[in-house]
Coordinates of C-alpha atoms in Angstrom, one line a residue:
X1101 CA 89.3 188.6 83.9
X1102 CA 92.6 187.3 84.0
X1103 CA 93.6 182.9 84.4
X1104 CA 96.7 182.5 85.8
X1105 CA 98.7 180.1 83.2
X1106 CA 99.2 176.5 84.0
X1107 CA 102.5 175.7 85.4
X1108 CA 105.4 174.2 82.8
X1109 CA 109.0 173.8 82.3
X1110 CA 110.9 174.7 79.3
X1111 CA 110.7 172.5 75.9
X1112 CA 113.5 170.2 76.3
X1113 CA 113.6 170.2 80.3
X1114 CA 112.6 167.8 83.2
X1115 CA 112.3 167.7 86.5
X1116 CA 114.2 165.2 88.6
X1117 CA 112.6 163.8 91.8
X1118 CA 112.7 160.2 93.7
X1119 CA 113.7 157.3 91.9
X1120 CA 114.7 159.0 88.9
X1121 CA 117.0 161.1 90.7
X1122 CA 118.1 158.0 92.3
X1123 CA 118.9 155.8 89.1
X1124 CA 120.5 159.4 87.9
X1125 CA 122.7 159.1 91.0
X1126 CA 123.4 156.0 90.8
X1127 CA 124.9 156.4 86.8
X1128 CA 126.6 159.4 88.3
X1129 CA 128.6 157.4 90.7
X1130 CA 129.1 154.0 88.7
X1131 CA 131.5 156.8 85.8
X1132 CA 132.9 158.7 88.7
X1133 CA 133.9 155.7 90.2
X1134 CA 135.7 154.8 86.8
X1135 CA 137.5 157.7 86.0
X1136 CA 138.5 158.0 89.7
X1137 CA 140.2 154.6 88.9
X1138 CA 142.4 155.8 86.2
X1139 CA 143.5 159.2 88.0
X1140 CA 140.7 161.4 87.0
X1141 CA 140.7 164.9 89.3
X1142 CA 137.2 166.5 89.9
X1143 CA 136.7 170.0 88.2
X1144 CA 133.5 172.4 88.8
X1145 CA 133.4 175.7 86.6
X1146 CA 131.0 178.5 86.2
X1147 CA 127.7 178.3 84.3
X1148 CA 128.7 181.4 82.7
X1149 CA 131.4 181.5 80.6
X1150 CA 132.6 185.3 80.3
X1151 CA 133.2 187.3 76.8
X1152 CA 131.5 185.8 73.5
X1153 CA 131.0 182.0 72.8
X1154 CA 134.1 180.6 70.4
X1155 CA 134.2 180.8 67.0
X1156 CA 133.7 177.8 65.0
X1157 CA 130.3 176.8 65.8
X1158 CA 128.2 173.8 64.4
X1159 CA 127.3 174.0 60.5
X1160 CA 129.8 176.4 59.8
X1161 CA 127.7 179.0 61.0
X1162 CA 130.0 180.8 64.0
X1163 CA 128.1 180.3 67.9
X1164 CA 125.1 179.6 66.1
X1165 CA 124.2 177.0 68.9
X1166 CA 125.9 178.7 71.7
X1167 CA 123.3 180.4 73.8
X1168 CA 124.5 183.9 74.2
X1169 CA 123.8 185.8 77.3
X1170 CA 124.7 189.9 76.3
X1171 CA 123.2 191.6 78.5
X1172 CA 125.2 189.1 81.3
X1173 CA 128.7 189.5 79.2
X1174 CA 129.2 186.0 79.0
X1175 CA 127.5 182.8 77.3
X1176 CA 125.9 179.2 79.2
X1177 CA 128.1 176.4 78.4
X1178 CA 127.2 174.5 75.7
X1179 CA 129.8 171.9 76.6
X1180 CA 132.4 170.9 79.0
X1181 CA 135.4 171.6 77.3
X1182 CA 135.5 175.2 76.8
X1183 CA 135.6 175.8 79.8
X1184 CA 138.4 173.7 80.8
X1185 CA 140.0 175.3 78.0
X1186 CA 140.0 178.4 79.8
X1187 CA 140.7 177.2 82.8
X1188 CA 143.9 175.8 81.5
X1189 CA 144.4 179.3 80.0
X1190 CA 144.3 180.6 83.5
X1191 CA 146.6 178.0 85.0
X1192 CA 149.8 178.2 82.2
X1193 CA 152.3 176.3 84.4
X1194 CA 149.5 173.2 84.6
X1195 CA 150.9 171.1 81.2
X1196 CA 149.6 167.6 82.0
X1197 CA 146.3 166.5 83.9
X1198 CA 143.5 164.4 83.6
X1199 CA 140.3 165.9 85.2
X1200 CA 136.7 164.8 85.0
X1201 CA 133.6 167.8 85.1
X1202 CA 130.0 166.6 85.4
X1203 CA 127.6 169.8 84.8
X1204 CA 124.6 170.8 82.2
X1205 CA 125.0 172.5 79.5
X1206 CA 122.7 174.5 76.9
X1207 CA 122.6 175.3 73.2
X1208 CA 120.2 176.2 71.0
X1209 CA 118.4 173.2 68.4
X1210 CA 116.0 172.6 66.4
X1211 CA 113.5 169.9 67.9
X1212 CA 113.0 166.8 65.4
X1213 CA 110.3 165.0 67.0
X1214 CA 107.0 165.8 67.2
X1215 CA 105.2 169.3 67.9
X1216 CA 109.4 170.8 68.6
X1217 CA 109.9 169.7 64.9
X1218 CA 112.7 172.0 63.3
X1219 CA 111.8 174.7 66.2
X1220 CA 114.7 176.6 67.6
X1221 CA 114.8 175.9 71.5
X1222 CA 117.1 175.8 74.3
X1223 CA 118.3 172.1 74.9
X1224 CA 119.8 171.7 78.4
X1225 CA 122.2 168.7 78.6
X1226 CA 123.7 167.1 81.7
X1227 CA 127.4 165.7 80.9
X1228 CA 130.2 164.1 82.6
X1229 CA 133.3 164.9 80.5
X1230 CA 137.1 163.3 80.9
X1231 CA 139.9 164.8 79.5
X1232 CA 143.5 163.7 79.4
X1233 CA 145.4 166.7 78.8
X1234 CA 148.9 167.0 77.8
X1235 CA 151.8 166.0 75.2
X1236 CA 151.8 162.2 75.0
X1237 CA 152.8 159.4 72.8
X1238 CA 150.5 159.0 70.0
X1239 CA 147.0 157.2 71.0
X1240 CA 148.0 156.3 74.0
X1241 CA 145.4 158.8 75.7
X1242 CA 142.6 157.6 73.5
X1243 CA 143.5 154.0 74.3
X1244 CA 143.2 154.9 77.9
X1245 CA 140.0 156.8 76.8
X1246 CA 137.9 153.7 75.1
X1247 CA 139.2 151.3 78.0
X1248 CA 137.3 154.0 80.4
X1249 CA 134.1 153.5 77.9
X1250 CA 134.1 150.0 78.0
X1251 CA 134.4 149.8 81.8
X1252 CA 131.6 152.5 81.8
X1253 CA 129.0 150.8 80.0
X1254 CA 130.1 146.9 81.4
X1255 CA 129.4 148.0 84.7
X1256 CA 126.0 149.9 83.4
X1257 CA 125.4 146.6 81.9
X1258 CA 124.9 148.7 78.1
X1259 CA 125.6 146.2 75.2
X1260 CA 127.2 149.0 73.0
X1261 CA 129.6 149.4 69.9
X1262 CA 132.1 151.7 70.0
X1263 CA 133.0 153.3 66.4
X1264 CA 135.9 155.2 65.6
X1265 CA 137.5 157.1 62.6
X1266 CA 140.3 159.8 62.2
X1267 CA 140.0 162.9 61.1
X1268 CA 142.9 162.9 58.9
X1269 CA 141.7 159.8 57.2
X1270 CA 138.0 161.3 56.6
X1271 CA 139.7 164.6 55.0
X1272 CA 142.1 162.9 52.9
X1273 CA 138.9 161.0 51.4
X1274 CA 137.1 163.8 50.8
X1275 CA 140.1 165.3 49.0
X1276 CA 140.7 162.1 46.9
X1277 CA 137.1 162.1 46.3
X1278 CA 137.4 165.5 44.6
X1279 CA 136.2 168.2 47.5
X1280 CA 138.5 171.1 47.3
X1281 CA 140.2 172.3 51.2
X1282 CA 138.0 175.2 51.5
X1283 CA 134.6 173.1 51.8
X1284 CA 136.8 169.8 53.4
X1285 CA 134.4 170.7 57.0
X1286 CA 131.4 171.8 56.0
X1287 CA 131.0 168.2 53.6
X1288 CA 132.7 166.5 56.6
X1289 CA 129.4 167.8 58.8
X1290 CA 127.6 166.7 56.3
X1291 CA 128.8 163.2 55.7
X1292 CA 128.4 162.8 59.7
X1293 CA 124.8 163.0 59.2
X1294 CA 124.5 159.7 58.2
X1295 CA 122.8 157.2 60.4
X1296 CA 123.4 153.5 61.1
X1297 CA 122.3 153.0 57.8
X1298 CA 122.9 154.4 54.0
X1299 CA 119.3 153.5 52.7
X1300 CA 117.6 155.6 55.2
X1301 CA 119.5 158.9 55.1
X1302 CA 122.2 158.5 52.3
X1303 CA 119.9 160.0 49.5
X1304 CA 119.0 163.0 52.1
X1305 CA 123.2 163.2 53.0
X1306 CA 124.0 163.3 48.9
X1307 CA 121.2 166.0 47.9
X1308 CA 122.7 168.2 50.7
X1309 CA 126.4 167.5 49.7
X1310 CA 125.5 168.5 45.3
X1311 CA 122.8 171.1 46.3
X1312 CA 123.9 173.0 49.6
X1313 CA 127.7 172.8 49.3
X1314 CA 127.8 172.5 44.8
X1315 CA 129.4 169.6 45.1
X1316 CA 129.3 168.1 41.7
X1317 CA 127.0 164.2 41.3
X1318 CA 130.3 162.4 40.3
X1319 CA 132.1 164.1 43.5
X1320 CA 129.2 162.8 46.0
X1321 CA 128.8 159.8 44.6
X1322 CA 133.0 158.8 45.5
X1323 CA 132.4 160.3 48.4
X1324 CA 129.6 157.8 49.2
X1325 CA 131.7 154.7 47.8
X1326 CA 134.4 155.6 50.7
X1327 CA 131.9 156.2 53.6
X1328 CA 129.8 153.2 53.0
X1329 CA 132.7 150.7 54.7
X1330 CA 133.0 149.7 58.2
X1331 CA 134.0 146.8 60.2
X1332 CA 136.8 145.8 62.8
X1333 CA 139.4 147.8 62.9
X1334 CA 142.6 146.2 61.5
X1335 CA 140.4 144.8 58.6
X1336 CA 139.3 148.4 57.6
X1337 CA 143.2 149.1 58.4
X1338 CA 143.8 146.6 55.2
X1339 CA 141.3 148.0 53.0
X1340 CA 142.7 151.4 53.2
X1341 CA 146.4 149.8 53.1
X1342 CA 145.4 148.2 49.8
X1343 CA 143.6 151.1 48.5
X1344 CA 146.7 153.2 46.1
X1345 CA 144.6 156.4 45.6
X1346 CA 143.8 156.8 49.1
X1347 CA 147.1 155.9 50.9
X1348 CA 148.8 157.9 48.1
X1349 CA 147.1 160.9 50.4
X1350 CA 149.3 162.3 53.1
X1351 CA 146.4 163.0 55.6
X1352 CA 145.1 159.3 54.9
X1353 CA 148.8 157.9 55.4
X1354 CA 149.1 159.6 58.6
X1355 CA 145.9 158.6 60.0
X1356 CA 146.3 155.0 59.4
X1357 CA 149.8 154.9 61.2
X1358 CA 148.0 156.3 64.1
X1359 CA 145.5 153.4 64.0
X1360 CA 147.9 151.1 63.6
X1361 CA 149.1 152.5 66.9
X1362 CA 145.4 152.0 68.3
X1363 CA 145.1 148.5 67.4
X1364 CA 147.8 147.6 69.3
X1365 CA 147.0 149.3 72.7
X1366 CA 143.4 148.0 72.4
X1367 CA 144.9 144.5 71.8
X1368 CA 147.1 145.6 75.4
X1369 CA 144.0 146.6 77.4
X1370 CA 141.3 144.0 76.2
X1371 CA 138.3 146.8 74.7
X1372 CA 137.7 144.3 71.3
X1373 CA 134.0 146.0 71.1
X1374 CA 135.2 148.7 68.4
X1375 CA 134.3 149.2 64.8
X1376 CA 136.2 151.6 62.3
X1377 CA 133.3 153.6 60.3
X1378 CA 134.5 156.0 57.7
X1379 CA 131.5 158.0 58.0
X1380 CA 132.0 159.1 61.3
X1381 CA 132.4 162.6 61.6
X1382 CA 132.4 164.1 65.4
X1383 CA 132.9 167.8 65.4
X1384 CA 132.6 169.7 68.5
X1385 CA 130.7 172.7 68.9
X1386 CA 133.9 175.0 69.8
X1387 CA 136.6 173.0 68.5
X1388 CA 137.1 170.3 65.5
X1389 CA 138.3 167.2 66.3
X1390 CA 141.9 167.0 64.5
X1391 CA 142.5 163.3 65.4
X1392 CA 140.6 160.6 66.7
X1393 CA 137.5 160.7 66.8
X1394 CA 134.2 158.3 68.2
X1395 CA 130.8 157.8 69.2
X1396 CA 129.6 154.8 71.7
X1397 CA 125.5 153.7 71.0
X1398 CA 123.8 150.6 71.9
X1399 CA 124.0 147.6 69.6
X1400 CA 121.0 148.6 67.4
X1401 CA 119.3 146.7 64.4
X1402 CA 119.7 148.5 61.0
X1403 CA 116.2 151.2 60.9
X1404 CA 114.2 149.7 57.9
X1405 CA 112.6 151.6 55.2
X1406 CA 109.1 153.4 56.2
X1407 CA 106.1 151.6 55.0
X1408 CA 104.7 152.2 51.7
X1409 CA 102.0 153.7 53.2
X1410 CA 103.7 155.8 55.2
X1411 CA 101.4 155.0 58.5
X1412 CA 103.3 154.5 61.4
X1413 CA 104.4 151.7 63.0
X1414 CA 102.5 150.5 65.9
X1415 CA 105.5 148.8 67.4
X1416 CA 107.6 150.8 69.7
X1417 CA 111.3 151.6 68.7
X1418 CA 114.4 151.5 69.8
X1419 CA 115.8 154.3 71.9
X1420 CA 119.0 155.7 69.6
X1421 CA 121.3 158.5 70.0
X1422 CA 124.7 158.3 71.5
X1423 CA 125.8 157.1 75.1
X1424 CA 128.9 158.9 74.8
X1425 CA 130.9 160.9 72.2
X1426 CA 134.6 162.2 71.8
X1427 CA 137.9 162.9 70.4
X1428 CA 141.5 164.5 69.9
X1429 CA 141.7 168.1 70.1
X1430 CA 145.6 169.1 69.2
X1431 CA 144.5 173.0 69.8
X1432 CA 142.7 173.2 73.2
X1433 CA 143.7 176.0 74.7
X1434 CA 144.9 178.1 71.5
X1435 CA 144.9 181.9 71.6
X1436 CA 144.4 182.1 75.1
X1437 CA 147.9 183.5 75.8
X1438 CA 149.4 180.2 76.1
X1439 CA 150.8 177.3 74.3
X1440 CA 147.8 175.3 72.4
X1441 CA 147.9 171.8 74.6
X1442 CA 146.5 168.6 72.6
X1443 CA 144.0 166.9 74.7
X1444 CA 141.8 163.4 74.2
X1445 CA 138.4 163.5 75.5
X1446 CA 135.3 161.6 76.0
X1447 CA 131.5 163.3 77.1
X1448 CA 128.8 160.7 78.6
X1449 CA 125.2 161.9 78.2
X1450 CA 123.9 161.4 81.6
X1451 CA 120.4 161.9 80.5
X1452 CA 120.7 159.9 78.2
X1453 CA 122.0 156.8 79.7
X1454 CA 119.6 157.6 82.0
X1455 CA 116.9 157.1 79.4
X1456 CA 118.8 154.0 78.5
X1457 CA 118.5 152.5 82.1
X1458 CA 115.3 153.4 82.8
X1459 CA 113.4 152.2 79.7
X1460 CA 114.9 149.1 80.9
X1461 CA 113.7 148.9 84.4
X1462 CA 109.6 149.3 82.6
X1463 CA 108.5 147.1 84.1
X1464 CA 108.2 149.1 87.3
X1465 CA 104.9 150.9 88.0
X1466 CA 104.8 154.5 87.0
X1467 CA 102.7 155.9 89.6
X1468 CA 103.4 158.1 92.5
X1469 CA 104.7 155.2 94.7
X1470 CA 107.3 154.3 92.3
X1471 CA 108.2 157.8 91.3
X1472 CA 108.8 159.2 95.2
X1473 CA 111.1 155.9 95.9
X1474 CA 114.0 157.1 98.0
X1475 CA 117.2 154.7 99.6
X1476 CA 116.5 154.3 103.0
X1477 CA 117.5 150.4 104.4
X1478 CA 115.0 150.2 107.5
X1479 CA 111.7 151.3 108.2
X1480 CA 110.0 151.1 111.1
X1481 CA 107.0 150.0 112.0
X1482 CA 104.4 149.1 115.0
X1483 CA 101.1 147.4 115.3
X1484 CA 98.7 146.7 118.3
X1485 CA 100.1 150.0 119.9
X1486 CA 96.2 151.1 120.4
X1487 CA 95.9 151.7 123.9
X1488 CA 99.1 152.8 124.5
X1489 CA 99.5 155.8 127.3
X1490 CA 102.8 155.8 128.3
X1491 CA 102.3 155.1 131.8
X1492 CA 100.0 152.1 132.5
X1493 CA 101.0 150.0 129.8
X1494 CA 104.6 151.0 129.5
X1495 CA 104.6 152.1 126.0
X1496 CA 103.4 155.1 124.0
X1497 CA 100.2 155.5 121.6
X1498 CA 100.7 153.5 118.1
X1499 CA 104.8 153.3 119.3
X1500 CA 105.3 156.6 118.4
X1501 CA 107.8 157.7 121.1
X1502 CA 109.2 154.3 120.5
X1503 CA 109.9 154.4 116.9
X1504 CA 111.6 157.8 116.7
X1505 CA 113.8 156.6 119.8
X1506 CA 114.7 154.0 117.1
X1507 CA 115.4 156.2 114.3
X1508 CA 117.3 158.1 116.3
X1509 CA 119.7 155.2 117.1
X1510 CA 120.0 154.3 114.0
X1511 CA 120.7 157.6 112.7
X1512 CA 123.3 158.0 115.2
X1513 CA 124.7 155.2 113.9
X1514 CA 125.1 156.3 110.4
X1515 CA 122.3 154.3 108.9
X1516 CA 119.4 155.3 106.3
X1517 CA 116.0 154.8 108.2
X1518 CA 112.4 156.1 108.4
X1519 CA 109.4 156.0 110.1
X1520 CA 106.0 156.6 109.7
X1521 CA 105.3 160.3 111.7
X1522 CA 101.7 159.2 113.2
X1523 CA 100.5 157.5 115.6
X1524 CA 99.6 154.0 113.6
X1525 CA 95.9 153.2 115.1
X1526 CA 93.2 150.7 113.5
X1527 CA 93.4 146.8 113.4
X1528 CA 96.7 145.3 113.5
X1529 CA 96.0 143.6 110.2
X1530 CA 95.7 147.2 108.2
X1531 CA 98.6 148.6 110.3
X1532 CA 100.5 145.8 109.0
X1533 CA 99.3 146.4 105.6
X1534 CA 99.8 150.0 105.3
X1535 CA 103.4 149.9 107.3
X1536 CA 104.6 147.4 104.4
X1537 CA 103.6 149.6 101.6
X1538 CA 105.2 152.3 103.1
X1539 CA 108.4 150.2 103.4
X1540 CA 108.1 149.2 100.1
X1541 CA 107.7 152.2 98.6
X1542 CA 110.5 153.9 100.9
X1543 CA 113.3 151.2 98.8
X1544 CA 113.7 149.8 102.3
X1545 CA 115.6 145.9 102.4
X1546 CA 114.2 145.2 106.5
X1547 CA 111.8 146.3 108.7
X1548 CA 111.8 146.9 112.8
X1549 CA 108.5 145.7 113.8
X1550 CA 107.4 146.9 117.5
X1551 CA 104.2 145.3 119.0
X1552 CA 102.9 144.0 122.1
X1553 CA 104.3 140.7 122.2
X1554 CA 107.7 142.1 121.8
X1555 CA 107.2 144.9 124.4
X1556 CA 106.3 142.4 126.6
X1557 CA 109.3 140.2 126.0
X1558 CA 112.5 142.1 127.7
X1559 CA 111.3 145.2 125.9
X1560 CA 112.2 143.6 122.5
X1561 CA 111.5 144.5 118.8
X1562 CA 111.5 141.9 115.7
X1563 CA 113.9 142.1 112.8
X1564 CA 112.2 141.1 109.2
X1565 CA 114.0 140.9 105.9
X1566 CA 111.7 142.2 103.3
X1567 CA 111.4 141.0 99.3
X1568 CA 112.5 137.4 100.2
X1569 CA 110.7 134.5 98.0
X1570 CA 108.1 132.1 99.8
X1571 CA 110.9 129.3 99.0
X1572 CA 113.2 131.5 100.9
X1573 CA 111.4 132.1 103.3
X1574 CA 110.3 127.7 103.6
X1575 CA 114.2 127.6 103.7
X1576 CA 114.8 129.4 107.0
X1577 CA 112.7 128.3 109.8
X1578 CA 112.5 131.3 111.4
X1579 CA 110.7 132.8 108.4
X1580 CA 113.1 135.6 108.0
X1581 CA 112.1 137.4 111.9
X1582 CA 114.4 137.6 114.3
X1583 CA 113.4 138.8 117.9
X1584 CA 116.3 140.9 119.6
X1585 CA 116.7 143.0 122.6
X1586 CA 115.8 146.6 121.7
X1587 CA 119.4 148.0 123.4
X1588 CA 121.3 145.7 120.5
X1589 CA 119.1 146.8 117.3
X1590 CA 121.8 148.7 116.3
X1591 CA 124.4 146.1 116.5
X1592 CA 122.1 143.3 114.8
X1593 CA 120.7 145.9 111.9
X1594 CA 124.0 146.5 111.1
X1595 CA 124.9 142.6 111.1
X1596 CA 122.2 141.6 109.0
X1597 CA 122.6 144.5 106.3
X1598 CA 126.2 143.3 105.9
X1599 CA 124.9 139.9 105.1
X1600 CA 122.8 141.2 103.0
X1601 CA 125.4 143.3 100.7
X1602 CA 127.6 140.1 100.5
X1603 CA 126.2 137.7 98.0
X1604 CA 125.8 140.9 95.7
X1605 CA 129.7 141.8 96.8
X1606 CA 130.3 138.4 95.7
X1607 CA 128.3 137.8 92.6
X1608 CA 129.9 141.2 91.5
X1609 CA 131.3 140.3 88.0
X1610 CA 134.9 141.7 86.6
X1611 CA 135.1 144.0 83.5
X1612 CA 135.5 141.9 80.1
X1613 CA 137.4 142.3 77.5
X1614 CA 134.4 144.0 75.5
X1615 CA 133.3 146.1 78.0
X1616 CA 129.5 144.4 77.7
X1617 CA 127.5 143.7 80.5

């Protein structure tokens, strides 16, 4: 006898419905309508990349993560920026541009929570990537690039650092620390395991750098002595400066002149919310970083050592990982029948500022009503509509005719409504009660209330604002309802939802100087 197998998604996966999809929107929009500020141009490309994933893959190991699709000749993307790469392939007389590209992506990982632990499974991403393309004065582009990060996550209202290194200056301290060129990346990966914190993964980072890449104790050890430092950036800009091995290094040398550079523009366009961290090591799945390079997370306190017992603790922790990522890629483009073109970019992980956001806003129910919000702005309603037949009293059963004609003038007019579809019977008191839920639960900010006493005066309807306070409501002596002719409801919906946007319009705050909201 076969059983039909319970429904599922893939490991890694969700679905996106209601409110979610909403506050995923709504992140969506708030970066669009950043980059759209600084000249960004919209860019869709194919899901499936054609011919076999590039070369340098994550760990060394080539397209390891890429998820390969033979049989299709072609591969998912795992990011955005292989495609554009190809796309500016395809487009050779196209030498300067700055484009944005919001689309999921999928690679293969290893889970590290959990039941997933160290399995190999397809992670599907959702992105929003902005690249400035083109030959430019040094750091000018990434200066551009961190202004667009702090304006991101001020208007996000994310209280986030954003830390930076070069890569010049990482390689040139792994070569002064004794790593010979030919392992320079592969250590590099290595070193940019390191979490916020030393103590917790620095003994894990070392035994991989002497046992996995034979790097001798004395070697790692240097290594760590460089990596530990971070702080603001034209204090780390001293260190190094003061530091004869290192800025006897032609990489390191070259790096800091660049970050001079930085310091400067940063200075210029107020982002002060930046720390220089040595350890930092971004490389991206198709293509190394070559200059700058950084990673944007929310202000977190430094993870503590486990317990000696090694129980668990009870108390719920932060939500980590990174709210954006990028660098400088001096090669995009390269071997693709064109001119390499250097290009600064910067990826936002929608899901998980999404994650972010939501944990946030927990203090919301969970259940279906919260989870099937939508965005309407009126709903309307009707009570007392019982004996309604159309012809002797002069209106339908429960309003119904009545409230789509409504909805349909208000649709007309371009605005977000809904309506029960039944006829709405029973005592006016649990008509009332059931018609507010479902405005509630629809998102909406007023409610048209049909009823009797409004038919009967000039064919009329009552206008109510809802989620005011009882003081509010004390304030204004006509407890928030106001009776209008049912021909104007357009005009005086409209009215009152403009009144309604302003105080927000006004209380709207301008971006800081650290980008914090």
């Amino acid at each position: 006898m076969s059983t039909k197998a319970a429904p599922q998604i893939p490991d890694d996966a969700r679905d996106w419905v209601g409110s979610d999809l909403i506050l995923r929107d709504q992140i969506i929009s708030t970066v669009v309508e950043v980059l759209k500020r600084h000249g960004g141009v919209p860019m869709d490309t194919p899901a499936l990349e054609p011919g076999s994933p590039p070369t340098e893959g994550d760990d060394g190991k080539d397209g390891r993560l890429a998820l390969n699709l033979d049989n299709e000749g072609g591969f998912l993307q795992s990011d955005l920026t292989a495609p554009f790469a190809r796309w500016l392939a395809m487009n050779p007389y196209i030498n300067h541009m700055k484009r944005y590209q919001i689309g999921k992506t999928y690679r293969r990982e290893r889970g590290k929570h959990g039941k997933h632990k160290r399995k190999l499974m397809v992670k599907e991403g959702y992105q929003c990537q902005f690249d400035i393309a083109g030959k430019y004065d040094a750091m000018i582009p990434e200066a551009e690039i961190l202004r667009i990060v702090s304006e991101v996550c001020h208007a996000l209202a994310l209280d986030v650092t954003i830390r930076v290194n070069h890569a010049r200056i990482l390689n040139g301290i792994l070569t002064v620390a004794g790593v010979p060129d030919g392992k320079i990346r592969e250590v590099g990966l290595a070193v940019g395991k390191l979490d916020e914190c030393w103590e917790r993964w620095g003994n894990m980072v070392r035994k991989e750098i002497v046992r996995k890449h034979g790097m001798d104790e004395e070697v790692a050890d240097r290594i760590r002595h460089y990596v530990l430092r971070k702080g603001g950036v034209k204090d780390m800009i001293e260190l190094l400066e003061h530091d004869s091995e290192l800025v006897g290094n032609d990489d390191v040398r070259a790096g800091l002149r660049e970050m001079e550079l930085l310091t400067t523009y940063l200075r210029v366009l107020g982002v002060d919310n930046v720390s220089f961290d040595f350890s930092l090591a971004r490389h991206g799945l198709e293509h190394c970083y070559s200059g700058l390079t950084y990673d944007v997370a929310l202000r977190l306190p430094c993870p503590a050592e486990p317990p000696a017992n090694n129980r668990p603790r009870k108390k719920s922790k932060p939500i980590a990982g990174s709210v954006a990522t990028g660098g400088r890629h001096d090669n995009l483009a390269q071997g693709c029948k064109r001119d390499a073109i250097p290009s600064a970019s910067v990826s936002f992980d929608i899901n998980h500022m999404f994650d972010l956001l939501s944990a946030a806003r927990s203090t919301e129910t969970t259940t279906g009503s919260n989870v099937l919000r939508n965005e309407v702005d009126v709903y309307i309603m009707a009570f007392g509509g019982d004996s309604g037949n159309g012809n002797r009293t002069g209106f339908s059963r429960g309003f119904l005719l009545e409230r789509m004609a409504i909805a349909r003038q208000l649709w007309d007019a371009g605005i977000r409504a809904e309506y029960w579809p039944k006829a709405e019977l029973g005592s006016p008191f649990s008509q009332v009660k059931n018609a507010v839920k479902r405005a509630v639960k629809s998102g909406a900010r007023l409610l048209v209330i049909l009823g009797r006493e409004e038919h009967n005066h000039n064919d009329s309807v009552r206008l109510q604002i809802l989620g005011r306070t009882v003081e509010e409501k004390r304030r204004d002596k006509r407890n928030h309802r106001w009776l209008v002719p049912r021909q104007n409801v357009v005009e005086e919906v409209k009215k009152m939802l403009l009144q309604m946007d302003r105080p927000q319009a006004e209380g709207a705050g301008k971006p800081g100087k650290s980008g914090r909201g």
